PDB file of C-alpha atoms and ligand atoms in Angstrom:
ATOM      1  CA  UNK A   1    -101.638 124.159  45.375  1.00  0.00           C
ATOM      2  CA  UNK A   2    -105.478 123.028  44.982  1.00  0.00           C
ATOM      3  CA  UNK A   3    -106.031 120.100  42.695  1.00  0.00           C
ATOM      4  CA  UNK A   4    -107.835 122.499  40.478  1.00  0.00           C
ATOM      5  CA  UNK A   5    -105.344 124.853  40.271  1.00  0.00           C
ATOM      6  CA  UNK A   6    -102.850 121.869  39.459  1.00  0.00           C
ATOM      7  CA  UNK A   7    -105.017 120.460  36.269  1.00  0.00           C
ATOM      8  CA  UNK A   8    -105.197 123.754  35.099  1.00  0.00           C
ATOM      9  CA  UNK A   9    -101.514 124.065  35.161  1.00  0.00           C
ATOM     10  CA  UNK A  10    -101.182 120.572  33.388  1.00  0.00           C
ATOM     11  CA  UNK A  11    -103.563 121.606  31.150  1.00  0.00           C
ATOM     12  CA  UNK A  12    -101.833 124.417  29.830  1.00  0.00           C
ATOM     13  CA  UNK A  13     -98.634 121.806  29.672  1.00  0.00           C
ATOM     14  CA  UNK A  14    -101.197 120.489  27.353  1.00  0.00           C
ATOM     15  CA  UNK A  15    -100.709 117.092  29.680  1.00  0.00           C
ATOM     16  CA  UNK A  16    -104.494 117.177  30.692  1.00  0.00           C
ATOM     17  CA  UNK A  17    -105.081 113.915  29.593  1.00  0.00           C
ATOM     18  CA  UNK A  18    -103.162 112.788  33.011  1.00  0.00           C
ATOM     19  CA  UNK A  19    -105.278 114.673  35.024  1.00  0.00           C
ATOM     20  CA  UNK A  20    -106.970 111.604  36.105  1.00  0.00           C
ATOM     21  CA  UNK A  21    -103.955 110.439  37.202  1.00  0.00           C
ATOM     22  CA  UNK A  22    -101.487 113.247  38.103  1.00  0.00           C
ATOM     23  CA  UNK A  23    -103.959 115.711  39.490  1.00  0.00           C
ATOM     24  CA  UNK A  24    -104.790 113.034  42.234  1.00  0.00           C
ATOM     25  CA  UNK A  25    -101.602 113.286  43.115  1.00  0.00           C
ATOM     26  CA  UNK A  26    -100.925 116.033  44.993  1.00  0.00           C
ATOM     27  CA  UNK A  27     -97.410 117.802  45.441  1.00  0.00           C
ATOM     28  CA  UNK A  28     -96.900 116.245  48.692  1.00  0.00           C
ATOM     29  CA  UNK A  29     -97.985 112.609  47.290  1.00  0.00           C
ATOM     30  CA  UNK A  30     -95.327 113.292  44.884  1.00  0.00           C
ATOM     31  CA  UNK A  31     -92.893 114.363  47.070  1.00  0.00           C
ATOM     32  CA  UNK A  32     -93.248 111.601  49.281  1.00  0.00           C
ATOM     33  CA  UNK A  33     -93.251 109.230  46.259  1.00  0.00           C
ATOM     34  CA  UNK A  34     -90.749 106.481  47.309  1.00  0.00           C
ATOM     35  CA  UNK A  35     -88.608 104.364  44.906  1.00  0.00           C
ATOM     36  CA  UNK A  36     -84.692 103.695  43.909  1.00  0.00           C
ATOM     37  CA  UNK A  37     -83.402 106.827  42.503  1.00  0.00           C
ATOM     38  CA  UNK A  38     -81.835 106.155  38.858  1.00  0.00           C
ATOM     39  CA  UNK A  39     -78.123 107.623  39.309  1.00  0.00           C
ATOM     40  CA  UNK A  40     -76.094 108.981  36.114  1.00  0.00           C
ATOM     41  CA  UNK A  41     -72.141 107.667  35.828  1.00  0.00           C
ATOM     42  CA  UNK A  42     -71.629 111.156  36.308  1.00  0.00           C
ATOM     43  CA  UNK A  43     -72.328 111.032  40.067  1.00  0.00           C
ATOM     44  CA  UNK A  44     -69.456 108.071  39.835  1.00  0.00           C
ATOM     45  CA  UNK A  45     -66.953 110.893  39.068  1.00  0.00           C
ATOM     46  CA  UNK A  46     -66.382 109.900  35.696  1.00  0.00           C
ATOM     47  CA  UNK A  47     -68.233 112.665  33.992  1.00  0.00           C
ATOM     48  CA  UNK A  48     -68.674 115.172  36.430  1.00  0.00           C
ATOM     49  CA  UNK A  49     -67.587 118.990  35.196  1.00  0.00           C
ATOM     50  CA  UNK A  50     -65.343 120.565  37.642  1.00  0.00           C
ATOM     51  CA  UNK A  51     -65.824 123.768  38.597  1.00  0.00           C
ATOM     52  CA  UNK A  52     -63.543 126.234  36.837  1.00  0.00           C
ATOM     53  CA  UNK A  53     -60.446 127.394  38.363  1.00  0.00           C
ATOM     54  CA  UNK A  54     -60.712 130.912  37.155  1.00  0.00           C
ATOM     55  CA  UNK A  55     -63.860 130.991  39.192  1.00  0.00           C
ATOM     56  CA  UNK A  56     -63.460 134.233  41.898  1.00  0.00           C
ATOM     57  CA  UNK A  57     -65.145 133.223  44.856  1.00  0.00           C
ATOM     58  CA  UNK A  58     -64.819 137.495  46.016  1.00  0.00           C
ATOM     59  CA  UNK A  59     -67.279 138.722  42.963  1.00  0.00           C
ATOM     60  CA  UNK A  60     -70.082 140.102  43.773  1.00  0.00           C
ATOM     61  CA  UNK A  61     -73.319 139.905  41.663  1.00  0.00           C
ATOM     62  CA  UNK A  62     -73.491 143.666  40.470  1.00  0.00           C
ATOM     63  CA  UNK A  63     -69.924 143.496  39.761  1.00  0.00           C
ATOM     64  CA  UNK A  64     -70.698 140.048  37.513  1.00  0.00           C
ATOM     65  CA  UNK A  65     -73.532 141.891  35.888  1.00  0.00           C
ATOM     66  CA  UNK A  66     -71.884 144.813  34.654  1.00  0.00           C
ATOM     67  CA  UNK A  67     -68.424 142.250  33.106  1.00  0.00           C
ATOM     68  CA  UNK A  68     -71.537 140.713  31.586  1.00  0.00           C
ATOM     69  CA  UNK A  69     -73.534 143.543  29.975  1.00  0.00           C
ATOM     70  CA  UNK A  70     -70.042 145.085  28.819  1.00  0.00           C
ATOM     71  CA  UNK A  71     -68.875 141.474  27.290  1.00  0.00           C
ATOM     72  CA  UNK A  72     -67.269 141.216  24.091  1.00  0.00           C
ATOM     73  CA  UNK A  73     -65.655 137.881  23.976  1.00  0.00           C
ATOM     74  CA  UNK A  74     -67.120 136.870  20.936  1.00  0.00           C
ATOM     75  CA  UNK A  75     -68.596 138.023  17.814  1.00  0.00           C
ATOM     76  CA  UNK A  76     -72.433 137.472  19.380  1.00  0.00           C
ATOM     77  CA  UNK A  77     -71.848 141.209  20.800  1.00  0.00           C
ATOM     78  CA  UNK A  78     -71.816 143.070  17.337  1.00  0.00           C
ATOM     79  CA  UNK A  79     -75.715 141.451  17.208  1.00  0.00           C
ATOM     80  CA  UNK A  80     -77.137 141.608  20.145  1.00  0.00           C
ATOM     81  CA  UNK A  81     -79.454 144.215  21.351  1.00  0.00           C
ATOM     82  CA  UNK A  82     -78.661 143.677  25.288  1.00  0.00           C
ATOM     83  CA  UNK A  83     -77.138 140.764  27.496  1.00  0.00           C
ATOM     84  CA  UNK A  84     -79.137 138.578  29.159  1.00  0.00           C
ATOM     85  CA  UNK A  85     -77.767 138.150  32.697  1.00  0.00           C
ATOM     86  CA  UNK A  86     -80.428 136.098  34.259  1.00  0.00           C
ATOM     87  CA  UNK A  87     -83.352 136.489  36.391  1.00  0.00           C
ATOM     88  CA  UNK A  88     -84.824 135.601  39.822  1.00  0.00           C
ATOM     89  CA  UNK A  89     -84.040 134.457  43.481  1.00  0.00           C
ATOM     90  CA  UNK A  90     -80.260 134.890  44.072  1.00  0.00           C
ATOM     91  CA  UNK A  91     -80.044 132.547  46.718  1.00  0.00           C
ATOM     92  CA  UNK A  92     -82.619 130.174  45.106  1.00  0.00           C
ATOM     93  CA  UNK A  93     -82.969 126.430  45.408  1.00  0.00           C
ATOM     94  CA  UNK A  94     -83.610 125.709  41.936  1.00  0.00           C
ATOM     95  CA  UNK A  95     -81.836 126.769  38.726  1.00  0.00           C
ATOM     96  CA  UNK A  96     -83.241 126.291  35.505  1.00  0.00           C
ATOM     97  CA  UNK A  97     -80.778 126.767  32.525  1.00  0.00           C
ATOM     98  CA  UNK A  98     -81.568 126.438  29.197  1.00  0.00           C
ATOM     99  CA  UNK A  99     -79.701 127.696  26.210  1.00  0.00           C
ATOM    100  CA  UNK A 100     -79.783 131.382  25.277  1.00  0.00           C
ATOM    101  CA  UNK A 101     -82.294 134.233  24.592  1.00  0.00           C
ATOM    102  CA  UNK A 102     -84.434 134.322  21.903  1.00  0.00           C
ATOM    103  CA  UNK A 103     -85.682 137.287  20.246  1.00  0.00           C
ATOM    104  CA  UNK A 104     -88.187 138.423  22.648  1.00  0.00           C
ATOM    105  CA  UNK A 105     -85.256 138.217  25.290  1.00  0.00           C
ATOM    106  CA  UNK A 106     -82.837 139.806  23.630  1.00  0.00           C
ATOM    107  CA  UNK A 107     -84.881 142.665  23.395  1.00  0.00           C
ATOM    108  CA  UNK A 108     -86.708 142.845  26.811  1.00  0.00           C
ATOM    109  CA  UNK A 109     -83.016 141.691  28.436  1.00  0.00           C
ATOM    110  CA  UNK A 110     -85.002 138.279  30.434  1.00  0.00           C
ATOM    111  CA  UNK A 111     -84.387 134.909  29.501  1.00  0.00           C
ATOM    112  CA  UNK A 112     -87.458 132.682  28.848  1.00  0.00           C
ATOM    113  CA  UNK A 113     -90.290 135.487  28.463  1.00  0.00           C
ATOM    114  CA  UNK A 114     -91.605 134.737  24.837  1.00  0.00           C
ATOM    115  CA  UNK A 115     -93.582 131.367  23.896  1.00  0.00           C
ATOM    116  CA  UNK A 116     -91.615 129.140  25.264  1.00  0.00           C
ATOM    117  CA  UNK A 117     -91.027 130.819  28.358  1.00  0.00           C
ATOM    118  CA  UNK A 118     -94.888 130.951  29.260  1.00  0.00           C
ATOM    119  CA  UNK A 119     -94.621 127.289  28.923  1.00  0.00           C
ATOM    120  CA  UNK A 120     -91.251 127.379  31.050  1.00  0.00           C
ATOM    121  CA  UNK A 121     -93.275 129.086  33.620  1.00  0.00           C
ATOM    122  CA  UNK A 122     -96.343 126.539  33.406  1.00  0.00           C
ATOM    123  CA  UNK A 123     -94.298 123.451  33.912  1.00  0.00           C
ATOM    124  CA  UNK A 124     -92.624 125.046  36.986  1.00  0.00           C
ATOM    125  CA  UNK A 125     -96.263 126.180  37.797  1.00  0.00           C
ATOM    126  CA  UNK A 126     -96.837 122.403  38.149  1.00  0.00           C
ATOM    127  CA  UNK A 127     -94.594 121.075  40.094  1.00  0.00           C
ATOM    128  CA  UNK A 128     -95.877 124.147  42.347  1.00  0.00           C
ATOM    129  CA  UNK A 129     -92.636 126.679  41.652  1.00  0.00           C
ATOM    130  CA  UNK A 130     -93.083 130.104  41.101  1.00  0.00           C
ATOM    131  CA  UNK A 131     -90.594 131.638  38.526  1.00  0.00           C
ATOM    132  CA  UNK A 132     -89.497 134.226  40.487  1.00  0.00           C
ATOM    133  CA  UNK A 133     -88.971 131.662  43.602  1.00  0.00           C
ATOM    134  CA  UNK A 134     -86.166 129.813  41.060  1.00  0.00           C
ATOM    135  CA  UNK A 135     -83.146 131.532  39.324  1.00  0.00           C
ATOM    136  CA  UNK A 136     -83.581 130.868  35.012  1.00  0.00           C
ATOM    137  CA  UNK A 137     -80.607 131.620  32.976  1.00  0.00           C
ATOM    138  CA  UNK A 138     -78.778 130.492  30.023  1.00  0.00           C
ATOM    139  CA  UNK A 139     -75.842 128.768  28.217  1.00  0.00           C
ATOM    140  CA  UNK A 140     -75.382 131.741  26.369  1.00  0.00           C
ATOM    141  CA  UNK A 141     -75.945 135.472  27.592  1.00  0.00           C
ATOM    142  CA  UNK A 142     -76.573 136.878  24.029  1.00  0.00           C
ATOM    143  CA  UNK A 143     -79.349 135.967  20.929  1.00  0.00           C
ATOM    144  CA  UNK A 144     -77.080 133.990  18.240  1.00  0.00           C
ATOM    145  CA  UNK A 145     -78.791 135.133  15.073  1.00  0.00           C
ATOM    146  CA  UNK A 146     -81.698 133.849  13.530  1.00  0.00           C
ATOM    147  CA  UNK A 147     -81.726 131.473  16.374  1.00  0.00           C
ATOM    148  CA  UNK A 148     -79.119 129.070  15.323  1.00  0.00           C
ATOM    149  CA  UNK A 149     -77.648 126.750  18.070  1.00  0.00           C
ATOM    150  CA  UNK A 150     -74.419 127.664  19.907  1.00  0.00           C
ATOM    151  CA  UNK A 151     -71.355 127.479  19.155  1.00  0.00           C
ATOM    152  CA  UNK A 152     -68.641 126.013  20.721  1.00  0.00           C
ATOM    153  CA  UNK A 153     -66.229 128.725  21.301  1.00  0.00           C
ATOM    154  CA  UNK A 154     -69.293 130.903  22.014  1.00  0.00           C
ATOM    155  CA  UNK A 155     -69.913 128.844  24.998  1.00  0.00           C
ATOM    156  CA  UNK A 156     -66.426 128.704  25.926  1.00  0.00           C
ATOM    157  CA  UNK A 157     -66.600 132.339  26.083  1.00  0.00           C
ATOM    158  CA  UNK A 158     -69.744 132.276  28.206  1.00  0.00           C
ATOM    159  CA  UNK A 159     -69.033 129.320  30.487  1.00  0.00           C
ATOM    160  CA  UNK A 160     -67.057 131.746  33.346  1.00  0.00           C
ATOM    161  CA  UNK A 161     -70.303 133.445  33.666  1.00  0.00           C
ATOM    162  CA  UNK A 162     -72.294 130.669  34.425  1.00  0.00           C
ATOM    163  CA  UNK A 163     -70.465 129.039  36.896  1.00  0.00           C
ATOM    164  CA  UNK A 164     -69.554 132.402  38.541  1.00  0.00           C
ATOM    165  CA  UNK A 165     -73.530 132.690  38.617  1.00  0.00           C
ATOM    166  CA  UNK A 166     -73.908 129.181  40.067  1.00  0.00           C
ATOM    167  CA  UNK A 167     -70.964 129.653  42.339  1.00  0.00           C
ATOM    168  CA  UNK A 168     -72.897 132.478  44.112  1.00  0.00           C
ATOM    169  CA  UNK A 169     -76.340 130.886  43.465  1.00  0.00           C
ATOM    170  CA  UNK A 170     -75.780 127.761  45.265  1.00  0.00           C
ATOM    171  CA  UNK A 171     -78.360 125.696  44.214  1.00  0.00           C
ATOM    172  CA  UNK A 172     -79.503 123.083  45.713  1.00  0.00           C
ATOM    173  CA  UNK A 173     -81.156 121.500  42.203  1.00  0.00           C
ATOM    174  CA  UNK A 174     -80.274 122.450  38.978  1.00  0.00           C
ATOM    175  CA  UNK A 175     -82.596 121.617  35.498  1.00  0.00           C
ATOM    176  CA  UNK A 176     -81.356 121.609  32.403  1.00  0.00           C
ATOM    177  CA  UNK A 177     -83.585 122.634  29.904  1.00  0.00           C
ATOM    178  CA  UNK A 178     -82.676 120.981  26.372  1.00  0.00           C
ATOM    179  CA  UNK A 179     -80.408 119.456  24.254  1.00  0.00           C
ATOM    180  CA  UNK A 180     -77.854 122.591  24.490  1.00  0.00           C
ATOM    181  CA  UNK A 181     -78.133 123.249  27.956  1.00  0.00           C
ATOM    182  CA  UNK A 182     -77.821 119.559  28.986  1.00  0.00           C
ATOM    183  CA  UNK A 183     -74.577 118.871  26.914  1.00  0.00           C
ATOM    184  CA  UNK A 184     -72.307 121.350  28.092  1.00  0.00           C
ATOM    185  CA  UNK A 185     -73.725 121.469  31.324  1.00  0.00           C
ATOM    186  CA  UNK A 186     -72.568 117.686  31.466  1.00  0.00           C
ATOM    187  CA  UNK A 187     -69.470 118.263  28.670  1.00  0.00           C
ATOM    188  CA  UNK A 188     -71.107 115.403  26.357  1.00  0.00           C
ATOM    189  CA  UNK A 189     -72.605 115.096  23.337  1.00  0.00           C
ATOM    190  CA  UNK A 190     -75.102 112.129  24.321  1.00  0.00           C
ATOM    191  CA  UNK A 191     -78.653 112.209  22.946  1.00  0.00           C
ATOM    192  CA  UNK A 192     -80.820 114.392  25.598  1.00  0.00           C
ATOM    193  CA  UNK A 193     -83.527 111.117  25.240  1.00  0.00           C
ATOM    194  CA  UNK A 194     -79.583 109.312  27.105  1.00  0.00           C
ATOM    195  CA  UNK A 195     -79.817 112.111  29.863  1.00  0.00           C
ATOM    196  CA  UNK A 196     -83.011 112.156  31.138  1.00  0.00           C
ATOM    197  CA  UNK A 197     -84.520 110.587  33.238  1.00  0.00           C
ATOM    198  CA  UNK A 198     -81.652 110.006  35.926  1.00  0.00           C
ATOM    199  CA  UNK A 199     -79.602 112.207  38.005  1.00  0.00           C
ATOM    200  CA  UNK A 200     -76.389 113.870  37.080  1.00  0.00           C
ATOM    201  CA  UNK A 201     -74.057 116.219  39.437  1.00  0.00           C
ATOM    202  CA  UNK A 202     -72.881 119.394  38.489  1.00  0.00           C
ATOM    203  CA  UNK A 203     -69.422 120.969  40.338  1.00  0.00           C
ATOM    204  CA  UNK A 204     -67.420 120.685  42.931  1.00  0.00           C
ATOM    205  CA  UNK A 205     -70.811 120.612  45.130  1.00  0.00           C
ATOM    206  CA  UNK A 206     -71.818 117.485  42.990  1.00  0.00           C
ATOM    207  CA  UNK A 207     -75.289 119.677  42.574  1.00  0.00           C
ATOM    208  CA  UNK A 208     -77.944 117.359  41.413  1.00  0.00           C
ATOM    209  CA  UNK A 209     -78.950 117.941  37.642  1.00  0.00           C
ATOM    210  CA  UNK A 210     -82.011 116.697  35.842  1.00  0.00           C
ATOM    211  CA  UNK A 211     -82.582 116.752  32.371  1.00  0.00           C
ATOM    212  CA  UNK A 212     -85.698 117.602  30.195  1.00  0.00           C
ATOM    213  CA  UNK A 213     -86.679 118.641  26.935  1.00  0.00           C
ATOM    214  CA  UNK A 214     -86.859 122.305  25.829  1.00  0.00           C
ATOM    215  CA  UNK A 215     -90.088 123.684  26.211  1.00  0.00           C
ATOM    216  CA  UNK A 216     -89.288 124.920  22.187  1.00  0.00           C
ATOM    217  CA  UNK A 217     -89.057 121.323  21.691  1.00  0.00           C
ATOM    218  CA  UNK A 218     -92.247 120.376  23.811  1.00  0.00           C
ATOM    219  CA  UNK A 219     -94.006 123.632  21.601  1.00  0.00           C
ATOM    220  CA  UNK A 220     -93.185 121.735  18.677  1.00  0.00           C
ATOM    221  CA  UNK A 221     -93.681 118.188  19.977  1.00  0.00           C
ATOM    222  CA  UNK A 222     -96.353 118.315  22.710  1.00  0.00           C
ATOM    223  CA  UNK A 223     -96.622 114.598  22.710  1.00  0.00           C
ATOM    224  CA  UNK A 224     -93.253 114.772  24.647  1.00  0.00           C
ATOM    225  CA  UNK A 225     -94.805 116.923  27.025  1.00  0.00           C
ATOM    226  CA  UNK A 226     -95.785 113.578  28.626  1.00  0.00           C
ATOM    227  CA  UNK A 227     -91.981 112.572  29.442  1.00  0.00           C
ATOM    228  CA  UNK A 228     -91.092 116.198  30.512  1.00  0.00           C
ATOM    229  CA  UNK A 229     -93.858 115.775  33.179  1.00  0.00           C
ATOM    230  CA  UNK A 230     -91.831 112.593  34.514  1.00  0.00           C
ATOM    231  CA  UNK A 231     -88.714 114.404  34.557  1.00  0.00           C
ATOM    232  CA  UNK A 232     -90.280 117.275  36.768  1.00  0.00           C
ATOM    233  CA  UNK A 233     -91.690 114.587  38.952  1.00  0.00           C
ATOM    234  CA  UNK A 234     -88.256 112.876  39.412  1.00  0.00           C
ATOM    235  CA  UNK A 235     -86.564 116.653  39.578  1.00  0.00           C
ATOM    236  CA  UNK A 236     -89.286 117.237  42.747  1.00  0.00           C
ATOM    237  CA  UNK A 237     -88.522 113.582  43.990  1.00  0.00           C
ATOM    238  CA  UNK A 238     -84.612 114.348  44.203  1.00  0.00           C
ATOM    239  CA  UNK A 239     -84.989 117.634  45.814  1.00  0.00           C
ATOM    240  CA  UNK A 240     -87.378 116.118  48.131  1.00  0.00           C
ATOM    241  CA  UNK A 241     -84.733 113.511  49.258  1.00  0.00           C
ATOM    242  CA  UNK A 242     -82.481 116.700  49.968  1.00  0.00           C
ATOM    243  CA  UNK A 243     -84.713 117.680  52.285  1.00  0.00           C
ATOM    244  CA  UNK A 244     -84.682 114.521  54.214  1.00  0.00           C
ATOM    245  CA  UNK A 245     -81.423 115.493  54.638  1.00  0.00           C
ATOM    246  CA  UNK A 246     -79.791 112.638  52.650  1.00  0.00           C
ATOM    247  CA  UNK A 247     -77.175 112.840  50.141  1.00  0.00           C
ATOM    248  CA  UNK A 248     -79.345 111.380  47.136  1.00  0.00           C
TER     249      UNK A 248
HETATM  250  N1  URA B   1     -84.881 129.639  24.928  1.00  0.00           N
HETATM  251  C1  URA B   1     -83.876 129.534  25.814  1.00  0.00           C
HETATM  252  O1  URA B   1     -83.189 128.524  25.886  1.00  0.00           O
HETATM  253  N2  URA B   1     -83.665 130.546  26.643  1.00  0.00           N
HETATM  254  C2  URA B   1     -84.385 131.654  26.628  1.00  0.00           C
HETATM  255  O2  URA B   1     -84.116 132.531  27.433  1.00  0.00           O
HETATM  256  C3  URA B   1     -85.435 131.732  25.696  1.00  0.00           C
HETATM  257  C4  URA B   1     -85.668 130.722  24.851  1.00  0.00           C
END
């Protein structure tokens, strides 16, 4: 990506004010970065999820999309206009998850496509990721009313779908966007300001998981925009070390 095109990107992160700094800093400066990588207890084993055993490893993804669009585990059915399966590259490298649709999603059937998903797209526009190159999906496949956060046995309900999604995904990096998606991603309740900024593992595969805000949250709070640029950069600097081939 041209330095241009970059600062523009950052701009509409509404980080412009690092331009002078970040913009200089091109995406292969960034990958090449070199430094200790901060490493979560989780990829000690302590906290790590485990991968469901109800998990089928035969499904195939039409199959999983039609169990999803005909779900009614829980009550979120009766108010939903449409399930929100998911969107993008199948076999892609990154996942994004963050923590279920909105109302613009729940009626166009995409996660992330109102105002917080154009800023979704523009921070993966900056780190040089096309939407369509990742896979985005959610905690939760349908809108809880009025927006209220999730609840528990909602994403108990929910949880199979995921990791059957991840299970055929295979990511090789997986960001968690927000409080919601970080916490049960992770199965803790730990401040999301605890679980940035250092690298978790997700599953049996011990995927690599970064944290970062919500870009709700960063909508609300651009000064934070700032620290989600840092995660990003550490996100890019962990799948970078992948690359190398190394374990990270
Ligand atoms: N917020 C989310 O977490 N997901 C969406 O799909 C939209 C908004």
């Amino acid at each position: 990506m041209g330095g241009e095109l970059r600062a523009q990107y950052l701009q509409a992160m509404g980080i412009d004010a690092w331009r002078s700094r970040s913009s200089s800093v091109d995406a292969q400066a960034i990958l090449a970065e070199s430094g200790a990588l901060p490493v979560s207890p989780a990829s000690m084993g302590d906290v790590a999820p485990r991968i469901s055993p109800g998990i089928d490893p035969d499904i195939d993804w039409d199959t999983l999309q039609r169990q999803v669009a005909s779900c009614t585990r829980c009550d979120l059915h009766r108010t939903r206009t449409q399930t929100v399966f998911g969107v993008g590259n199948r076999t892609a490298d990154w996942l994004v998850i963050g923590e279920a649709p909105g109302a613009e999603e729940d009626k166009r059937g995409e996660p992330f496509v109102g105002r917080a998903g154009q800023l979704l797209d523009a921070m993966l526009a900056a780190i040089n990721l096309d939407r369509r190159r990742a896979y985005i999906a959610n905690i939760l496949k349908c809108r809880p009313p009025n927006n209220r956060d999730p609840q528990a046995h909602e994403v108990a309900c929910c949880e199979p779908y995921l990791q059957q999604q991840i299970a055929l995904i295979q990511p090789r990096l997986i960001l968690a966007v927000g409080r919601i998606a970080a916490q049960n991603l992770l199965k803790t309740d730990a401040p999301l300001a605890r679980l940035r900024g250092r690298v978790h593992r997700y599953g049996e595969r011990q995927t690599p998981l970064i944290v970062t805000y919500h870009p709700a949250y960063l909508l609300r709070t651009p000064g934070d925009k700032r620290k989600a640029w840092d995660d990003l950069q550490l996100a890019v600097r962990i799948y970078s070390e992948l690359d190398k081939g190394g374990s990270v």
